[in-house]
PDB file of C-alpha atoms in Angstrom:
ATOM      1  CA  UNK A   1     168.082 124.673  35.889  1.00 59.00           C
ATOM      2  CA  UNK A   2     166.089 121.514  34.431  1.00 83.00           C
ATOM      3  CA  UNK A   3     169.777 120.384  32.798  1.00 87.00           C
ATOM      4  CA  UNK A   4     170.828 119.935  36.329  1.00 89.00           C
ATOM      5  CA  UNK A   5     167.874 117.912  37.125  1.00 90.00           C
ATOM      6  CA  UNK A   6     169.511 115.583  34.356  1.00 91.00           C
ATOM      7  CA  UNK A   7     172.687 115.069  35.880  1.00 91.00           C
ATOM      8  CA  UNK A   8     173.499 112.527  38.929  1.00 91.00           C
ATOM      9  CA  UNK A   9     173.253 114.264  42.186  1.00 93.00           C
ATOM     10  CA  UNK A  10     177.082 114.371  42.100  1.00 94.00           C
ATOM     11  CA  UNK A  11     177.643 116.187  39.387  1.00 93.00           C
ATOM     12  CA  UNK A  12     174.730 118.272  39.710  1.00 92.00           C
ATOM     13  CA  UNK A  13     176.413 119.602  43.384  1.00 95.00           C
ATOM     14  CA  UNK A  14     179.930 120.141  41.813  1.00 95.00           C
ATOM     15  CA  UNK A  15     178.053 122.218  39.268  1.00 94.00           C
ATOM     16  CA  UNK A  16     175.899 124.248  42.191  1.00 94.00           C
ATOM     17  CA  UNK A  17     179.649 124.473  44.518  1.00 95.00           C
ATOM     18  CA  UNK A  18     181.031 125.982  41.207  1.00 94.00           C
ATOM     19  CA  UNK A  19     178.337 128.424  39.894  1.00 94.00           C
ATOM     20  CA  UNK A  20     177.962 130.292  43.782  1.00 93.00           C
ATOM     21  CA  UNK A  21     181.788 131.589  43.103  1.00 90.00           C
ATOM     22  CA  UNK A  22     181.057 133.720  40.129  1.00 92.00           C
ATOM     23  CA  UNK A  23     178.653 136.568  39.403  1.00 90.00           C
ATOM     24  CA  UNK A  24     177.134 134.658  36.455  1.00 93.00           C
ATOM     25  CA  UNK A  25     173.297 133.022  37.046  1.00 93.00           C
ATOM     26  CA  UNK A  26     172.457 129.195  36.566  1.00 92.00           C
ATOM     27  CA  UNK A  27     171.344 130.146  33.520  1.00 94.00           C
ATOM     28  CA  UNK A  28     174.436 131.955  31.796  1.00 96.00           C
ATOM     29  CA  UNK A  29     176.029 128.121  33.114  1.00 96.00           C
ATOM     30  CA  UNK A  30     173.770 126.483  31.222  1.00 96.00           C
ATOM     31  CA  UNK A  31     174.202 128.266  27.862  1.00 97.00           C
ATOM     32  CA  UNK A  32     177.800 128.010  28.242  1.00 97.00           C
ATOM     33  CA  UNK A  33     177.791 124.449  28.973  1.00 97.00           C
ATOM     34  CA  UNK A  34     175.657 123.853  26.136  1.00 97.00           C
ATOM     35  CA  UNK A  35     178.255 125.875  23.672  1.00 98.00           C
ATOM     36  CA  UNK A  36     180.787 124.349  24.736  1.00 98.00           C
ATOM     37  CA  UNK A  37     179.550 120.569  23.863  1.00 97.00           C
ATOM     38  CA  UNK A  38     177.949 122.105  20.603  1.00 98.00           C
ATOM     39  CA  UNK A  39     181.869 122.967  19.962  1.00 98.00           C
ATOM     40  CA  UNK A  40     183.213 120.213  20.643  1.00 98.00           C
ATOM     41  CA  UNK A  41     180.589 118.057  18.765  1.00 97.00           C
ATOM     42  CA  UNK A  42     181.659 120.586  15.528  1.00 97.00           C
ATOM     43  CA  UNK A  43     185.171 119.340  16.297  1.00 97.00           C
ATOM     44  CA  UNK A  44     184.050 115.324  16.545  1.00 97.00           C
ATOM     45  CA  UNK A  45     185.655 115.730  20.049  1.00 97.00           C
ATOM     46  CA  UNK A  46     183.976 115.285  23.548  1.00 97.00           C
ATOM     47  CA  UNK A  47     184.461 115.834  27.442  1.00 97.00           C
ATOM     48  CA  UNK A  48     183.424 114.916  30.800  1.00 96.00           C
ATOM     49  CA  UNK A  49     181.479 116.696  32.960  1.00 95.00           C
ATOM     50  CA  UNK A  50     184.047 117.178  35.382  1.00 96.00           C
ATOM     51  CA  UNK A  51     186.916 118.771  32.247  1.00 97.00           C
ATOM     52  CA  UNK A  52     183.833 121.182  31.327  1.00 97.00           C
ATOM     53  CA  UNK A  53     183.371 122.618  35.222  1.00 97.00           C
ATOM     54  CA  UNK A  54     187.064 123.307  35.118  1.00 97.00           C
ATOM     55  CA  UNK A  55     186.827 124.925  31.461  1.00 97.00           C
ATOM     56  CA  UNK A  56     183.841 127.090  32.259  1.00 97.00           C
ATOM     57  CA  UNK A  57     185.455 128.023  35.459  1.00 96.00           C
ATOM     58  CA  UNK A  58     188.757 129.539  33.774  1.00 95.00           C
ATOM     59  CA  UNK A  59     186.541 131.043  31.618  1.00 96.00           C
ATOM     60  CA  UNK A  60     184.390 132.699  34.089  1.00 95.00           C
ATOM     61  CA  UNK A  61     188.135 133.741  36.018  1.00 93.00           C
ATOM     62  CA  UNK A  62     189.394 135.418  33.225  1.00 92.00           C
ATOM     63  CA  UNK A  63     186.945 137.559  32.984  1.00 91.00           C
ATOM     64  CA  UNK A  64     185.678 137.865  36.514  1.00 80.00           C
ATOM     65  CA  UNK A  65     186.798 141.767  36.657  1.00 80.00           C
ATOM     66  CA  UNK A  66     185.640 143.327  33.648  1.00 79.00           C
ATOM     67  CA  UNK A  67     182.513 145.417  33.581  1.00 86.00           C
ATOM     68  CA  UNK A  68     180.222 144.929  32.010  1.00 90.00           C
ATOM     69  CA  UNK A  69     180.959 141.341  32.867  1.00 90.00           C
ATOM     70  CA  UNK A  70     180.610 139.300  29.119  1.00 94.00           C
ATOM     71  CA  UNK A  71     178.211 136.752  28.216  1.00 96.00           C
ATOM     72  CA  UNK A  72     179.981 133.583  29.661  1.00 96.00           C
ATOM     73  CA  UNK A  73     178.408 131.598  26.384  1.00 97.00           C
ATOM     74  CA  UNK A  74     180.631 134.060  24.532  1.00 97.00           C
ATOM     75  CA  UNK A  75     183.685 133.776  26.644  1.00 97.00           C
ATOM     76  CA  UNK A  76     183.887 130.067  25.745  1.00 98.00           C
ATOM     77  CA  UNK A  77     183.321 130.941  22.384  1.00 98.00           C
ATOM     78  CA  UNK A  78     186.157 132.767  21.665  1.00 97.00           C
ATOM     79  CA  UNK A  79     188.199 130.999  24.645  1.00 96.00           C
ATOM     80  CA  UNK A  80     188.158 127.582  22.296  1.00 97.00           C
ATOM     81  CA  UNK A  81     188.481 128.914  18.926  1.00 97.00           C
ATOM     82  CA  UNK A  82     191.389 130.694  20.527  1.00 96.00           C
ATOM     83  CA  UNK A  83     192.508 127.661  22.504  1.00 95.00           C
ATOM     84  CA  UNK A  84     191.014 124.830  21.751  1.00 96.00           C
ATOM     85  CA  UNK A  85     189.903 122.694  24.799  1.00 97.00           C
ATOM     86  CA  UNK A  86     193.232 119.975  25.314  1.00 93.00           C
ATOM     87  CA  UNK A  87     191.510 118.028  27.764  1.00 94.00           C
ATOM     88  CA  UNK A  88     188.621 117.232  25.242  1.00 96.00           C
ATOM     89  CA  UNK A  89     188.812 113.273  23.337  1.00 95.00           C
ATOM     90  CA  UNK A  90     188.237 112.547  19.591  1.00 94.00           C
ATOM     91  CA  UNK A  91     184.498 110.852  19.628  1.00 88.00           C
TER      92      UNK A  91
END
């Protein structure tokens, strides 16, 4: 969890709050946090960190019943090539 070492405290607790409501680890978080801003660099667009908790979150909803649960990294994936991400800016 050394990326959430990197944030401000602030963030870093809205991240924690978020992460205990879903069966996914720190580290699945991570990777799909990481995804998602390697997307949206592809796309010359960007995002706070507050638009990415709420993306990752209906990511992790929508799939919060299916078993075997999917990679969350994955879920974004094909969430935003599906979807895009509408809250996301042009850099």
């Amino acid at each position: 969890m050394d990326w959430l070492q990197k944030l401000d405290s602030t963030e870093a607790k809205a991240w924690q709050d978020l992460m205990i409501d879903y069966a996914y680890v720190p580290e699945d978080w991570e990777e799909a946090r990481a995804q998602l801003f390697v997307l949206l660099q592809k796309d010359q667009r960007s995002t706070n960190e507050e638009d990415a908790r709420a993306y990752l979150s209906c990511c992790a909803e929508s799939v919060g019943t299916t078993y075997p649960l999917p990679q969350l990294s994955e879920t974004v994936t094909e969430f935003y090539s599906r979807f895009g991400m509408e809250s996301s800016k042009e850099m």
